[in-house]
Coordinates of C-alpha atoms (C1' of nucleotides) in Angstrom, one line a residue:
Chain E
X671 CA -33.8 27.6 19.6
X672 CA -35.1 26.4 16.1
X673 CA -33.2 23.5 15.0
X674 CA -34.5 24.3 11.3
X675 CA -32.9 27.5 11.2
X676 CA -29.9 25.9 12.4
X677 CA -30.9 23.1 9.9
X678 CA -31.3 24.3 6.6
X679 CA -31.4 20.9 5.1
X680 CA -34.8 21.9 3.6
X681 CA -33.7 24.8 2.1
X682 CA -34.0 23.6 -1.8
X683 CA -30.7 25.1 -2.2
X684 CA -29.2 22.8 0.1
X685 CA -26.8 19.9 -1.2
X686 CA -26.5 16.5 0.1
X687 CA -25.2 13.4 -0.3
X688 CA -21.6 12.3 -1.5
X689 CA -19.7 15.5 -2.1
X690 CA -18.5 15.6 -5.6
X691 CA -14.2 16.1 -6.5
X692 CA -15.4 19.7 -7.2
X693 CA -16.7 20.7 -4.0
X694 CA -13.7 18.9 -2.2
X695 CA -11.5 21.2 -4.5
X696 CA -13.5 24.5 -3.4
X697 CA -13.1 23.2 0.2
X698 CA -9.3 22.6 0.2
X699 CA -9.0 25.8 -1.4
X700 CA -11.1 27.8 0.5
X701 CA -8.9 26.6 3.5
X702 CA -5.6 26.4 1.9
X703 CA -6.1 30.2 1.8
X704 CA -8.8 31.2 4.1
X705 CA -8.0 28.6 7.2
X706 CA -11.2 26.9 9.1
X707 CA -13.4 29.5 10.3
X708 CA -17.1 29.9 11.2
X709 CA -18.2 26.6 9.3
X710 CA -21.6 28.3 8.4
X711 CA -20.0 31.2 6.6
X712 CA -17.3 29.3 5.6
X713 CA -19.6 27.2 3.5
X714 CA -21.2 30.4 2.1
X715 CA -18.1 32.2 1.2
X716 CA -16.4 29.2 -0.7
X717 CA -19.7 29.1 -2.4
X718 CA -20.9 25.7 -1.7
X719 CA -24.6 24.7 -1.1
X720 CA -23.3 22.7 1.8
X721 CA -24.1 23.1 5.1
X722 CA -21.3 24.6 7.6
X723 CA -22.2 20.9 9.3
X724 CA -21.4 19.2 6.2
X725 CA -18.6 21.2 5.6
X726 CA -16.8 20.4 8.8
X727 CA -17.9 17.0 8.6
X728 CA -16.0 16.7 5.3
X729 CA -12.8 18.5 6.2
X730 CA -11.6 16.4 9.5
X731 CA -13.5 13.2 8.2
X732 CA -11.8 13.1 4.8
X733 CA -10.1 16.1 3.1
X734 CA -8.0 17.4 6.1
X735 CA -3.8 16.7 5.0
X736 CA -3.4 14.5 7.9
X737 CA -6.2 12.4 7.7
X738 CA -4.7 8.8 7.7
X739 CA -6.3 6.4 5.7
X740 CA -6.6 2.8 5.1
X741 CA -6.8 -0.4 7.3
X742 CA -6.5 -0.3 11.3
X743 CA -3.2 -1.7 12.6
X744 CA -2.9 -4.2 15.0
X745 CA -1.0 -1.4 17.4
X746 CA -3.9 0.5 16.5
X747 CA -6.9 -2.1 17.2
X748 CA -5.1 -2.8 20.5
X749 CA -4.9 0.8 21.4
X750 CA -9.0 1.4 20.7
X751 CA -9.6 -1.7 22.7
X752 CA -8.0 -0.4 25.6
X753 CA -9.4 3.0 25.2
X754 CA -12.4 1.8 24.5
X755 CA -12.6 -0.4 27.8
X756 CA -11.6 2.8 29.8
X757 CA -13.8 5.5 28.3
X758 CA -16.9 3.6 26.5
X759 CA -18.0 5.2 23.5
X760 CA -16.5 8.5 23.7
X761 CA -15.0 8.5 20.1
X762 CA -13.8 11.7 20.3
X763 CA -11.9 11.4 22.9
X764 CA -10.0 7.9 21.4
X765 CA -9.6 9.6 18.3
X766 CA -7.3 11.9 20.0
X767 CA -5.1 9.4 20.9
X768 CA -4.4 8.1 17.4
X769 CA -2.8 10.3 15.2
X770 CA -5.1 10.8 11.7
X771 CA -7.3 8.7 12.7
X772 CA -11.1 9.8 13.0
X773 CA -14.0 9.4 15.1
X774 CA -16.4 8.4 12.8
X775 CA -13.6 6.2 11.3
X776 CA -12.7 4.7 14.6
X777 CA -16.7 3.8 15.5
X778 CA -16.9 2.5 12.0
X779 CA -14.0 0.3 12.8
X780 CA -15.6 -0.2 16.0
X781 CA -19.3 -1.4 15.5
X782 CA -18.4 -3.3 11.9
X783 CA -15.3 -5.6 13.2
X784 CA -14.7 -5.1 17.4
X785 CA -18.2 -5.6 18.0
X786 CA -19.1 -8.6 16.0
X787 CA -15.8 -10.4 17.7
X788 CA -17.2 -9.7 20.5
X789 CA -20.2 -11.1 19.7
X790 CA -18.9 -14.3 18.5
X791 CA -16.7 -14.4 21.5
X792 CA -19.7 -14.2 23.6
X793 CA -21.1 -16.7 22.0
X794 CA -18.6 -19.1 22.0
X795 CA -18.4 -18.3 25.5
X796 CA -22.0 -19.0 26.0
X797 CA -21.6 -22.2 24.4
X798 CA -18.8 -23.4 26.8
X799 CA -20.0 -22.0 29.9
X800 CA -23.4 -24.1 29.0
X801 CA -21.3 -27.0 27.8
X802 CA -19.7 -27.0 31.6
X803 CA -23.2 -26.4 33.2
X804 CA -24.3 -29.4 31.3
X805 CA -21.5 -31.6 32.7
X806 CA -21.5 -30.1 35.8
X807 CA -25.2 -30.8 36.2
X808 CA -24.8 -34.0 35.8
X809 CA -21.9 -34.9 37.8
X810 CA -22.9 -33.2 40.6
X811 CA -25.4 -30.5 42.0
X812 CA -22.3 -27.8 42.9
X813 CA -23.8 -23.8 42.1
X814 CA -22.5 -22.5 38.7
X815 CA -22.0 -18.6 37.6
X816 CA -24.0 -19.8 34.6
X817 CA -25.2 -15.6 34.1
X818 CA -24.9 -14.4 31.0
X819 CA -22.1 -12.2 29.7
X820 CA -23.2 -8.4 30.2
X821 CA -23.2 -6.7 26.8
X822 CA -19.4 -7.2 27.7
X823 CA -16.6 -6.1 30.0
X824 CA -13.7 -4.7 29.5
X825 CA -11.1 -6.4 31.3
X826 CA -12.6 -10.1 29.6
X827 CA -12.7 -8.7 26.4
X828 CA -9.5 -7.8 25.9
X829 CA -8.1 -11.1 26.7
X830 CA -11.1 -13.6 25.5
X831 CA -11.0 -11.3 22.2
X832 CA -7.5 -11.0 20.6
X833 CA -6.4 -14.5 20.3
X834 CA -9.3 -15.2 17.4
X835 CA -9.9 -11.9 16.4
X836 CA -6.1 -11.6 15.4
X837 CA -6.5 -14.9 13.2
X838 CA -8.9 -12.8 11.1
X839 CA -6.9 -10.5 9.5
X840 CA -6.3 -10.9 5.4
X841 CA -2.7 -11.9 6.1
X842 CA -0.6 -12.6 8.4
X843 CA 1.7 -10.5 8.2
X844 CA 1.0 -7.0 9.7
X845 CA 3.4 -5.0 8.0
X846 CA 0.8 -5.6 4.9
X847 CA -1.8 -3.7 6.8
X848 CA 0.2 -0.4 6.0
X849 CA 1.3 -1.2 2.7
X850 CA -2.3 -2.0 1.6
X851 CA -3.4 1.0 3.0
X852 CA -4.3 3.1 -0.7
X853 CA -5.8 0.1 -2.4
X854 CA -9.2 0.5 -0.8
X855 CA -9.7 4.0 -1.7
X856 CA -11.3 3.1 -5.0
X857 CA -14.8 4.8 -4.7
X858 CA -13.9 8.3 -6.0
X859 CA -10.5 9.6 -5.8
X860 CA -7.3 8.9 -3.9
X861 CA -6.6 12.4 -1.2
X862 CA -3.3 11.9 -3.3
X863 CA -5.3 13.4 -6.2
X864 CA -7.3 15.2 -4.5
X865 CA -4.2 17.3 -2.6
X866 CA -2.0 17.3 -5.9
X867 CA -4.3 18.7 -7.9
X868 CA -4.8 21.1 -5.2
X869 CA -1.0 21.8 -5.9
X870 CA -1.4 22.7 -9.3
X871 CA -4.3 24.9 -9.1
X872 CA -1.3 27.0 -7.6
X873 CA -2.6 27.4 -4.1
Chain O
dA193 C1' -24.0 -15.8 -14.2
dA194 C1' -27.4 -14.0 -11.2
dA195 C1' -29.5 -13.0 -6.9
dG196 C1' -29.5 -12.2 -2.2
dA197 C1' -26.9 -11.5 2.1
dA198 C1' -23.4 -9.4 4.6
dG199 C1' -19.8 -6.0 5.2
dC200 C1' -18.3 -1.6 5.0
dC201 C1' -18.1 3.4 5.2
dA202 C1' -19.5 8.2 4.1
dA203 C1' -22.7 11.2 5.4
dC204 C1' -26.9 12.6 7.8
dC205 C1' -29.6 13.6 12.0
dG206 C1' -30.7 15.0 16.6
dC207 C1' -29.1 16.6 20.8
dA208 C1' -26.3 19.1 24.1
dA209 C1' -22.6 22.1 25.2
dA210 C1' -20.2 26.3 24.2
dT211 C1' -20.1 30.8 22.6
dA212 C1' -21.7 35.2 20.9
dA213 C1' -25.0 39.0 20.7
Chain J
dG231 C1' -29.9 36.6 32.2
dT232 C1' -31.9 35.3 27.8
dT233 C1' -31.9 34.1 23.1
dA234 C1' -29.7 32.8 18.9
dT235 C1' -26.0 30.6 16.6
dT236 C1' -22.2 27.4 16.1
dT237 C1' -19.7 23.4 17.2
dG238 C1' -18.9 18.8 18.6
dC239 C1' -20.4 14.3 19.5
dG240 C1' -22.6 9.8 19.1
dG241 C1' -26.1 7.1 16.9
dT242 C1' -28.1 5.8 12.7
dT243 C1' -28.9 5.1 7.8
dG244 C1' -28.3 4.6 2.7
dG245 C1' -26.0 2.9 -0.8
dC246 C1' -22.0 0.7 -2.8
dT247 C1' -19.0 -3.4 -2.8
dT248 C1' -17.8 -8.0 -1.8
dC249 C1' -19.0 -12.5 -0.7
dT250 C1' -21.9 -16.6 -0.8
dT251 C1' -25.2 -19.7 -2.6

DNA sequence: AAAGAAGCCAACCGCAAATAA
DNA sequence: GTTATTTGCGGTTGGCTTCTT
């Protein structure tokens, strides 16, 4: 199979980059009435230069009605963890298992907060376990599990990592994390714009 | 106030699986 | 059964924003 075919990023035609409020408008019409189909002549029909990738990519990533947006919850951070410990990097699959949420949102989430707790937990965990070697070693010549943490496991993580990861959120109080949800959608448009606008086109 | 670093996220890419012809 | 096309997934990157010095 040729990829390029598939591909047809070099086609001069082809658009990339951030999708303008225009083309999210043709999208969210071209669905409103036509409903997801074939993304490739999807793409053609509503007449964008997109991609039938890109197309799809922008629908359940962004402009799709029950896309949630805004900060991770506590409930929800708990619930990737867990998932995440079970089933490894299958996004997909965790995505399914919180409503509105994303894939590409949830490994976002994952890589950018999860993993650099980790990290630091690791570390600090390094640090102590090396602190104990030392004062092992010299009080007395007993073996130590002195190994160093595998990239990391899920049972240890779950408990090593919420106690300081919690004390990292912008407040304390989680019922913020919801109610500060819109404030971060600042780059282009709110989906509230986006959808009501939508509305008025009379679609 | 300016510059550089770090954080964050939307979007792209490549691959594999599924499906259609 | 084979080939072509589409879809879905996970990894990666580019660029914007925020933070730090």
């Amino acid at each position: 199979m040729d990829k390029k075919q598939c591909n047809t990023s070099q086609d001069p035609e082809v658009r990339k980059g951030p999708w303008t409020m225009e083309e999210d408008l043709i999208l969210i019409n071209y669905i409103a009435n036509h409903g997801e189909g074939v993304w490739n002549s999807l793409a053609k029909a509503a007449g964008l230069k997109r991609t039938g990738k890109s197309c799809r990519l922008r629908w359940l990533n962004y402009l799709r009605p029950d896309v949630r947006r805004g900060n991770i919850t506590p409930e929800e951070q708990l619930l990737i963890m867990e998932l995440h410990a079970k089933w490894g990097n299958r996004w997909s699959k965790i995505a399914k298992h919180l409503p509105g949420r994303t894939d590409n949102e949830i490994k976002n989430y994952w890589r950018t907060r999860i993993q650099k707790h980790i990290k630091q937990a690791e570390n600090f965990q390094q640090q102590s376990n090396s602190e104990i070697n030392d004062h092992q070693a010299s009080t007395s010549q007993v073996s130590t599990m002195a190994e160093p943490m595998e990239t990391y496991s899920s049972p240890c993580y779950q408990g090593m990592m919420l106690e300081p990861f919690s004390t990292q959120f912008p407040t304390n109080n989680p019922e913020q994390y919801s109610s500060c949800c819109t404030n971060d959608n600042n780059n282009y448009w709110s989906m509230e714009d986006i959808w009501s606008m939508q509305l008025l086109n009379g679609d």
